[in-house]
Amino acid sequence: MRSSPDDPLVEPSPLPVATDSVLRDLYDAHGPVLLNYLLRLTRGDRHLAEDILQETMLRAWRNLDTLVTEVLAVRAWLYTVARRIAIDHIRAQQSRPIELGDDRLDQRADPDDEVERLLNAESVRQALASLPDRLRIALIEAYLRERPVAEIAAALGIPQGTVKSRTFYALQALRRALEGRGFTFPD
């Protein structure tokens, strides 16, 4: 099988000094115009346009011996190569899923996500378990078992006012414990 000059596995020969000046002249004559063309093709993405220009010049260097010396013919060849490379880049980008940054990942969580709910429930259980017994019991009876204050007071053998104050302080302690686990609450 014959390899082509564009084959990335073919090691290019070292750049002779004469070829270096030819390539520099080629870039000086066509580079700025080609970059403007590529900026339009890439919808203003300067980095992508410069990458494509660099790849185009690399292919021109690999094919210097076959390029015609006529300026318009060389420019037409460069435009064709650059356009094909740009199309390849655009197709490659379209075939990949859109990449999202992780800067606002917490804001993208689906509220109906079962895994997220399970993790949140486990965090609440751990925070609740970290509370002192007297606060935890008051909170469980009032909010999880939905018992009235009078019934909780009778079951624990304490005054109703103590049940209310323990519930209040338990909620504050639970909030601090959850904030320590990364939860945020509106003010």
Short mmCIF file of C-alpha atoms in Angstrom, two decimals:
data_model
loop_
_atom_site.label_atom_id
_atom_site.label_comp_id
_atom_site.label_asym_id
_atom_site.label_seq_id
_atom_site.Cartn_x
_atom_site.Cartn_y
_atom_site.Cartn_z
CA MET A 1 0.00 0.00 0.00
CA ARG A 2 1.35 3.40 -0.98
CA SER A 3 1.26 6.14 1.65
CA SER A 4 0.15 9.66 0.81
CA PRO A 5 1.99 12.84 1.85
CA ASP A 6 -0.93 13.68 4.16
CA ASP A 7 -0.56 10.40 6.05
CA PRO A 8 0.13 11.31 9.72
CA LEU A 9 2.21 8.13 10.13
CA VAL A 10 4.70 9.21 7.48
CA GLU A 11 7.56 11.09 9.09
CA PRO A 12 8.23 14.26 7.08
CA SER A 13 11.79 14.95 6.10
CA PRO A 14 13.65 17.79 7.85
CA LEU A 15 12.90 21.23 6.47
CA PRO A 16 15.75 22.51 4.29
CA VAL A 17 16.62 26.21 4.54
CA ALA A 18 15.44 26.92 0.97
CA THR A 19 12.11 25.22 1.67
CA ASP A 20 11.79 27.20 4.89
CA SER A 21 11.95 30.50 3.00
CA VAL A 22 9.46 29.23 0.40
CA LEU A 23 7.02 28.25 3.12
CA ARG A 24 7.49 31.58 4.90
CA ASP A 25 6.82 33.44 1.65
CA LEU A 26 3.76 31.24 1.05
CA TYR A 27 2.43 32.06 4.50
CA ASP A 28 3.15 35.78 4.16
CA ALA A 29 1.39 35.93 0.78
CA HIS A 30 -1.68 33.85 1.63
CA GLY A 31 -1.92 33.47 5.42
CA PRO A 32 -3.85 36.66 6.35
CA VAL A 33 -6.38 36.27 3.52
CA LEU A 34 -6.83 32.59 4.30
CA LEU A 35 -7.30 33.33 8.01
CA ASN A 36 -10.09 35.82 7.21
CA TYR A 37 -11.76 33.18 5.05
CA LEU A 38 -11.46 30.60 7.83
CA LEU A 39 -12.86 33.02 10.41
CA ARG A 40 -16.03 33.25 8.31
CA LEU A 41 -16.20 29.47 7.95
CA THR A 42 -15.76 28.92 11.69
CA ARG A 43 -18.22 31.69 12.62
CA GLY A 44 -15.56 33.79 14.29
CA ASP A 45 -13.81 31.04 16.26
CA ARG A 46 -10.29 32.43 15.99
CA HIS A 47 -8.61 29.48 17.70
CA LEU A 48 -10.22 26.96 15.37
CA ALA A 49 -9.46 29.15 12.34
CA GLU A 50 -5.80 29.37 13.34
CA ASP A 51 -5.64 25.61 13.88
CA ILE A 52 -7.08 25.01 10.43
CA LEU A 53 -4.66 27.54 8.91
CA GLN A 54 -1.76 25.76 10.57
CA GLU A 55 -2.96 22.38 9.27
CA THR A 56 -3.37 23.89 5.79
CA MET A 57 0.18 25.26 5.84
CA LEU A 58 1.47 21.90 7.07
CA ARG A 59 -0.16 20.19 4.10
CA ALA A 60 1.26 22.85 1.78
CA TRP A 61 4.73 22.15 3.20
CA ARG A 62 4.26 18.43 2.66
CA ASN A 63 3.25 19.09 -0.95
CA LEU A 64 5.69 21.90 -1.85
CA ASP A 65 7.23 19.84 -4.63
CA THR A 66 3.86 19.39 -6.36
CA LEU A 67 2.47 22.90 -5.88
CA VAL A 68 2.35 25.12 -8.95
CA THR A 69 4.27 28.36 -8.53
CA GLU A 70 1.49 30.51 -9.98
CA VAL A 71 0.05 32.64 -7.15
CA LEU A 72 -3.63 32.22 -8.06
CA ALA A 73 -3.29 28.45 -8.49
CA VAL A 74 -1.57 28.12 -5.10
CA ARG A 75 -4.22 30.27 -3.43
CA ALA A 76 -7.00 28.18 -4.97
CA TRP A 77 -5.30 25.02 -3.73
CA LEU A 78 -4.90 26.49 -0.23
CA TYR A 79 -8.56 27.56 -0.12
CA THR A 80 -9.69 24.08 -1.18
CA VAL A 81 -7.53 22.36 1.41
CA ALA A 82 -8.55 24.81 4.15
CA ARG A 83 -12.25 24.41 3.30
CA ARG A 84 -11.99 20.61 3.45
CA ILE A 85 -10.19 20.72 6.80
CA ALA A 86 -12.81 23.17 8.15
CA ILE A 87 -15.62 20.86 7.01
CA ASP A 88 -13.91 17.95 8.75
CA HIS A 89 -13.62 19.94 12.00
CA ILE A 90 -17.25 21.06 11.84
CA ARG A 91 -18.48 17.53 11.18
CA ALA A 92 -16.35 16.21 14.03
CA GLN A 93 -17.85 18.80 16.41
CA GLN A 94 -21.39 17.95 15.29
CA SER A 95 -20.87 14.24 15.84
CA ARG A 96 -19.90 14.78 19.49
CA PRO A 97 -22.41 15.65 22.20
CA ILE A 98 -22.38 19.21 23.47
CA GLU A 99 -19.91 19.63 26.30
CA LEU A 100 -21.17 21.39 29.39
CA GLY A 101 -18.88 23.01 31.91
CA ASP A 102 -19.06 21.82 35.48
CA ASP A 103 -19.20 25.34 36.91
CA ARG A 104 -22.98 25.13 37.53
CA LEU A 105 -23.39 21.38 37.73
CA ASP A 106 -25.39 21.56 40.97
CA GLN A 107 -27.95 23.78 39.28
CA ARG A 108 -28.50 21.23 36.51
CA ALA A 109 -29.59 18.36 38.77
CA ASP A 110 -33.02 16.98 37.98
CA PRO A 111 -35.26 17.36 41.04
CA ASP A 112 -36.99 14.07 40.20
CA ASP A 113 -33.68 12.19 40.07
CA GLU A 114 -34.08 9.13 42.28
CA VAL A 115 -30.37 8.85 43.02
CA GLU A 116 -30.20 12.51 44.06
CA ARG A 117 -33.18 12.02 46.40
CA LEU A 118 -31.58 8.94 47.95
CA LEU A 119 -28.31 10.78 48.52
CA ASN A 120 -30.14 13.75 50.06
CA ALA A 121 -32.18 11.45 52.30
CA GLU A 122 -29.02 9.71 53.48
CA SER A 123 -27.38 13.06 54.23
CA VAL A 124 -30.43 14.13 56.26
CA ARG A 125 -30.36 10.82 58.16
CA GLN A 126 -26.67 11.30 58.99
CA ALA A 127 -27.23 14.90 60.06
CA LEU A 128 -30.18 13.83 62.21
CA ALA A 129 -28.12 11.07 63.81
CA SER A 130 -25.45 13.63 64.75
CA LEU A 131 -27.91 15.57 66.96
CA PRO A 132 -28.07 15.01 70.72
CA ASP A 133 -30.74 12.46 71.74
CA ARG A 134 -33.07 14.99 73.42
CA LEU A 135 -33.16 17.18 70.26
CA ARG A 136 -33.32 14.29 67.80
CA ILE A 137 -36.25 12.61 69.60
CA ALA A 138 -38.25 15.87 69.70
CA LEU A 139 -37.66 16.44 66.01
CA ILE A 140 -38.55 12.89 64.98
CA GLU A 141 -41.75 12.91 67.02
CA ALA A 142 -42.87 16.33 65.77
CA TYR A 143 -41.92 16.15 62.08
CA LEU A 144 -41.54 12.54 61.05
CA ARG A 145 -44.29 11.01 63.16
CA GLU A 146 -46.36 14.21 62.99
CA ARG A 147 -47.46 13.98 66.60
CA PRO A 148 -48.97 17.03 68.34
CA VAL A 149 -46.92 18.86 70.98
CA ALA A 150 -49.23 17.75 73.82
CA GLU A 151 -48.86 14.07 72.88
CA ILE A 152 -45.05 14.35 72.61
CA ALA A 153 -44.90 16.08 76.02
CA ALA A 154 -47.03 13.33 77.61
CA ALA A 155 -44.95 10.54 76.01
CA LEU A 156 -41.62 12.08 77.07
CA GLY A 157 -42.86 13.31 80.46
CA ILE A 158 -41.77 16.92 79.85
CA PRO A 159 -43.69 20.21 79.63
CA GLN A 160 -45.10 21.31 76.25
CA GLY A 161 -42.89 24.43 76.26
CA THR A 162 -39.81 22.20 76.53
CA VAL A 163 -40.99 20.17 73.52
CA LYS A 164 -41.37 23.40 71.54
CA SER A 165 -37.95 24.75 72.52
CA ARG A 166 -36.24 21.41 71.84
CA THR A 167 -37.90 21.25 68.43
CA PHE A 168 -36.75 24.82 67.68
CA TYR A 169 -33.14 24.15 68.69
CA ALA A 170 -33.18 20.78 66.92
CA LEU A 171 -34.13 22.47 63.65
CA GLN A 172 -31.28 24.97 64.05
CA ALA A 173 -28.79 22.20 64.84
CA LEU A 174 -30.05 20.13 61.87
CA ARG A 175 -29.63 23.10 59.55
CA ARG A 176 -26.02 23.64 60.72
CA ALA A 177 -25.29 19.92 60.30
CA LEU A 178 -26.70 19.95 56.75
CA GLU A 179 -24.80 23.12 55.85
CA GLY A 180 -21.67 21.31 57.01
CA ARG A 181 -22.50 18.61 54.46
CA GLY A 182 -22.77 21.13 51.62
CA PHE A 183 -26.49 21.93 51.63
CA THR A 184 -27.56 25.53 51.09
CA PHE A 185 -30.74 27.15 52.32
CA PRO A 186 -32.47 30.35 51.24
CA ASP A 187 -32.23 33.16 53.77
#
